[in-house]
């Protein structure tokens, strides 16, 4: 069963990118918020919102449908470490997407 999270925007939130607003207010990562947006799990009233860059309008209630079974990003075809030291890790992936 999925859980719903309801967030209301205020005047100070107007114009902020939707993904940033939702991540800041919900405590979720922007990656998770973007996945929810792409999966059609964010609504304003009855309207599904899918665009992460959509500007927030004040006084709206955003509903997020959280589900543990939400799809994870597909794994990279190949991932290898090219360089690793205490300050830097350089990875290579053959995934062109």
Coordinates of N, CA and C in Angstrom, one line a residue:
X1 N 0.8 -1.2 0.0 CA 0.0 0.0 0.0 C 0.9 1.2 0.0
X2 N 0.5 2.2 -0.7 CA 1.3 3.4 -0.8 C 0.9 4.5 0.2
X3 N 1.9 5.3 0.6 CA 1.7 6.4 1.5 C 1.6 7.7 0.8
X4 N 0.8 8.6 1.3 CA 0.7 9.9 0.6 C 1.3 11.0 1.5
X5 N 2.0 11.9 0.9 CA 2.6 13.0 1.6 C 2.1 14.3 0.9
X6 N 1.6 15.2 1.8 CA 0.9 16.4 1.3 C 1.8 17.6 1.7
X7 N 2.1 18.4 0.8 CA 3.0 19.6 1.0 C 2.3 20.8 0.4
X8 N 2.2 21.9 1.2 CA 1.5 23.1 0.8 C 2.6 24.2 0.6
X9 N 2.5 24.8 -0.6 CA 3.5 25.9 -0.9 C 3.0 27.2 -0.4
X10 N 3.9 28.0 0.0 CA 3.6 29.4 0.5 C 4.2 30.4 -0.5
X11 N 3.9 31.7 -0.1 CA 4.4 32.8 -1.0 C 5.9 32.8 -1.2
X12 N 6.7 32.3 -0.2 CA 8.1 32.3 -0.2 C 8.6 31.3 -1.2
X13 N 7.8 30.3 -1.5 CA 8.2 29.2 -2.4 C 7.9 29.5 -3.9
X14 N 7.2 30.5 -4.2 CA 6.8 30.9 -5.6 C 8.1 31.0 -6.5
X15 N 8.0 30.4 -7.6 CA 9.1 30.5 -8.6 C 10.2 29.5 -8.5
X16 N 10.2 28.8 -7.3 CA 11.3 27.7 -7.1 C 10.9 26.5 -8.0
X17 N 12.0 25.9 -8.5 CA 11.8 24.6 -9.3 C 11.0 23.6 -8.4
X18 N 10.1 22.9 -9.1 CA 9.2 22.0 -8.3 C 10.1 20.9 -7.7
X19 N 11.1 20.3 -8.4 CA 11.8 19.2 -7.8 C 12.6 19.7 -6.6
X20 N 13.1 20.9 -6.6 CA 13.9 21.4 -5.5 C 12.9 21.7 -4.3
X21 N 11.8 22.3 -4.5 CA 10.8 22.5 -3.5 C 10.4 21.2 -2.8
X22 N 10.0 20.2 -3.6 CA 9.5 18.9 -3.1 C 10.6 18.2 -2.3
X23 N 11.9 18.3 -2.8 CA 13.0 17.6 -2.1 C 13.2 18.3 -0.7
X24 N 13.2 19.7 -0.8 CA 13.5 20.4 0.5 C 12.4 20.2 1.5
X25 N 11.2 20.2 1.1 CA 10.1 20.1 2.0 C 9.8 18.7 2.5
X26 N 10.1 17.7 1.6 CA 9.8 16.3 2.0 C 10.9 15.6 2.6
X27 N 12.2 16.1 2.4 CA 13.3 15.3 2.9 C 13.8 14.2 2.0
X28 N 13.1 14.1 0.9 CA 13.5 13.1 -0.1 C 14.7 13.7 -1.0
X29 N 15.4 12.8 -1.6 CA 16.5 13.3 -2.5 C 15.8 13.8 -3.8
X30 N 16.5 14.7 -4.5 CA 15.9 15.2 -5.8 C 15.8 14.0 -6.8
X31 N 16.7 13.1 -6.7 CA 16.6 11.9 -7.6 C 15.3 11.1 -7.4
X32 N 15.0 10.9 -6.1 CA 13.7 10.2 -5.7 C 12.5 11.1 -6.2
X33 N 12.6 12.4 -6.0 CA 11.5 13.3 -6.4 C 11.3 13.2 -7.9
X34 N 12.4 13.2 -8.6 CA 12.4 13.2 -10.1 C 11.7 11.8 -10.5
X35 N 12.1 10.8 -9.9 CA 11.5 9.5 -10.2 C 10.0 9.5 -9.9
X36 N 9.6 10.1 -8.9 CA 8.2 10.2 -8.6 C 7.4 11.0 -9.6
X37 N 8.1 12.1 -10.0 CA 7.5 13.0 -11.1 C 7.3 12.2 -12.4
X38 N 8.4 11.5 -12.8 CA 8.3 10.7 -14.0 C 7.3 9.6 -14.0
X39 N 7.1 9.0 -12.8 CA 6.1 7.9 -12.7 C 4.7 8.4 -12.5
X40 N 4.5 9.7 -12.5 CA 3.1 10.3 -12.4 C 2.6 10.2 -11.0
X41 N 3.4 10.3 -10.0 CA 3.0 10.1 -8.6 C 3.0 11.4 -7.9
X42 N 3.0 12.6 -8.6 CA 2.9 13.9 -8.0 C 1.7 14.6 -8.6
X43 N 0.8 15.1 -7.7 CA -0.4 15.8 -8.2 C -0.6 17.1 -7.5
X44 N -1.3 18.0 -8.2 CA -1.8 19.2 -7.7 C -3.3 19.1 -8.0
X45 N -4.0 18.9 -6.9 CA -5.5 18.6 -7.1 C -5.6 17.3 -7.9
X46 N -6.3 17.4 -9.0 CA -6.5 16.2 -9.9 C -5.4 16.1 -11.0
X47 N -4.6 17.2 -11.1 CA -3.7 17.2 -12.2 C -2.4 16.6 -11.9
X48 N -1.9 15.7 -12.7 CA -0.6 15.0 -12.5 C 0.5 16.0 -13.0
X49 N 1.5 16.1 -12.2 CA 2.6 17.0 -12.5 C 3.8 16.1 -12.8
X50 N 4.4 16.3 -14.0 CA 5.6 15.5 -14.4 C 6.8 16.3 -14.7
X51 N 6.7 17.6 -14.8 CA 7.9 18.4 -15.2 C 8.6 18.9 -13.9
X52 N 9.9 18.5 -13.7 CA 10.7 18.8 -12.6 C 11.0 20.3 -12.5
X53 N 11.1 20.9 -13.7 CA 11.4 22.4 -13.7 C 10.2 23.3 -13.6
X54 N 9.1 22.8 -13.5 CA 7.9 23.6 -13.4 C 8.0 24.5 -12.1
X55 N 7.7 25.8 -12.3 CA 7.8 26.7 -11.1 C 6.7 26.5 -10.2
X56 N 7.0 26.6 -8.9 CA 6.0 26.4 -7.8 C 5.2 27.7 -7.7
X57 N 3.9 27.5 -7.5 CA 3.0 28.6 -7.3 C 2.6 28.5 -5.8
X58 N 2.5 29.7 -5.2 CA 2.1 29.7 -3.7 C 0.7 29.3 -3.5
X59 N 0.4 28.7 -2.4 CA -0.9 28.3 -2.0 C -1.5 27.1 -2.6
X60 N -0.6 26.3 -3.2 CA -1.1 25.0 -3.8 C -0.7 23.8 -2.9
X61 N -1.4 22.8 -2.9 CA -1.1 21.6 -2.2 C -0.6 20.5 -3.1
X62 N 0.6 20.1 -2.9 CA 1.2 19.0 -3.7 C 1.1 17.7 -3.0
X63 N 0.6 16.7 -3.7 CA 0.4 15.3 -3.1 C 1.4 14.4 -3.8
X64 N 2.3 13.8 -3.0 CA 3.2 12.8 -3.4 C 2.8 11.4 -3.0
X65 N 2.7 10.5 -4.0 CA 2.4 9.1 -3.7 C 3.7 8.3 -3.5
X66 N 4.0 8.0 -2.3 CA 5.2 7.3 -2.0 C 4.9 5.8 -2.0
X67 N 5.8 5.0 -2.6 CA 5.6 3.6 -2.7 C 6.9 2.9 -2.6
X68 N 7.1 2.0 -1.8 CA 8.4 1.3 -1.7 C 8.7 0.5 -2.9
X69 N 7.7 0.2 -3.7 CA 7.9 -0.6 -4.9 C 8.1 0.4 -6.1
X70 N 8.4 1.6 -5.9 CA 8.6 2.6 -7.0 C 9.8 2.1 -7.8
X71 N 9.8 2.3 -9.1 CA 10.9 1.8 -9.9 C 12.2 2.5 -9.6
X72 N 13.2 1.7 -9.5 CA 14.6 2.2 -9.3 C 15.2 2.5 -10.7
X73 N 16.1 3.4 -10.8 CA 16.8 3.7 -12.1 C 17.4 2.4 -12.6
X74 N 17.5 2.2 -13.9 CA 18.1 0.9 -14.4 C 19.6 0.9 -14.1
X75 N 20.1 -0.2 -13.8 CA 21.6 -0.3 -13.5 C 22.4 0.0 -14.8
X76 N 23.6 0.5 -14.6 CA 24.4 0.7 -15.7 C 24.9 -0.6 -16.3
X77 N 25.1 -0.7 -17.6 CA 25.5 -1.9 -18.2 C 26.8 -2.4 -17.7
X78 N 27.7 -1.4 -17.5 CA 29.1 -1.8 -17.0 C 29.5 -0.6 -16.2
X79 N 30.1 -0.9 -15.1 CA 30.6 0.2 -14.2 C 32.0 -0.2 -13.7
X80 N 33.0 0.6 -14.0 CA 34.3 0.3 -13.5 C 35.0 1.5 -12.9
X81 N 35.9 1.2 -11.9 CA 36.6 2.3 -11.3 C 37.9 2.6 -12.1
X82 N 38.0 3.8 -12.5 CA 39.2 4.2 -13.3 C 40.3 4.7 -12.4
X83 N 39.9 5.4 -11.3 CA 40.8 6.0 -10.4 C 40.2 6.2 -9.1
X84 N 40.9 5.9 -8.0 CA 40.3 6.1 -6.6 C 41.5 6.5 -5.7
X85 N 41.2 7.6 -5.0 CA 42.1 8.0 -3.9 C 41.3 8.6 -2.8
X86 N 41.9 9.1 -1.7 CA 41.1 9.6 -0.6 C 40.1 10.8 -1.0
X87 N 40.4 11.5 -2.1 CA 39.6 12.7 -2.5 C 38.7 12.5 -3.7
X88 N 39.0 11.5 -4.5 CA 38.4 11.4 -5.8 C 38.1 9.9 -6.2
X89 N 37.0 9.7 -6.7 CA 36.7 8.3 -7.3 C 36.2 8.6 -8.7
X90 N 36.9 8.1 -9.7 CA 36.5 8.3 -11.1 C 35.9 7.0 -11.7
X91 N 34.7 7.1 -12.1 CA 34.0 5.9 -12.6 C 33.7 6.0 -14.1
X92 N 33.6 4.8 -14.7 CA 33.3 4.8 -16.2 C 32.1 3.8 -16.3
X93 N 31.2 4.3 -17.1 CA 30.0 3.4 -17.4 C 29.8 3.4 -19.0
X94 N 29.5 2.2 -19.4 CA 29.3 2.1 -20.9 C 27.8 2.4 -21.3
X95 N 27.0 2.8 -20.3 CA 25.6 3.1 -20.5 C 25.5 4.5 -21.1
X96 N 25.0 4.6 -22.4 CA 25.0 5.9 -23.1 C 23.8 6.7 -22.7
X97 N 22.8 6.1 -22.0 CA 21.6 6.9 -21.7 C 21.9 7.8 -20.6

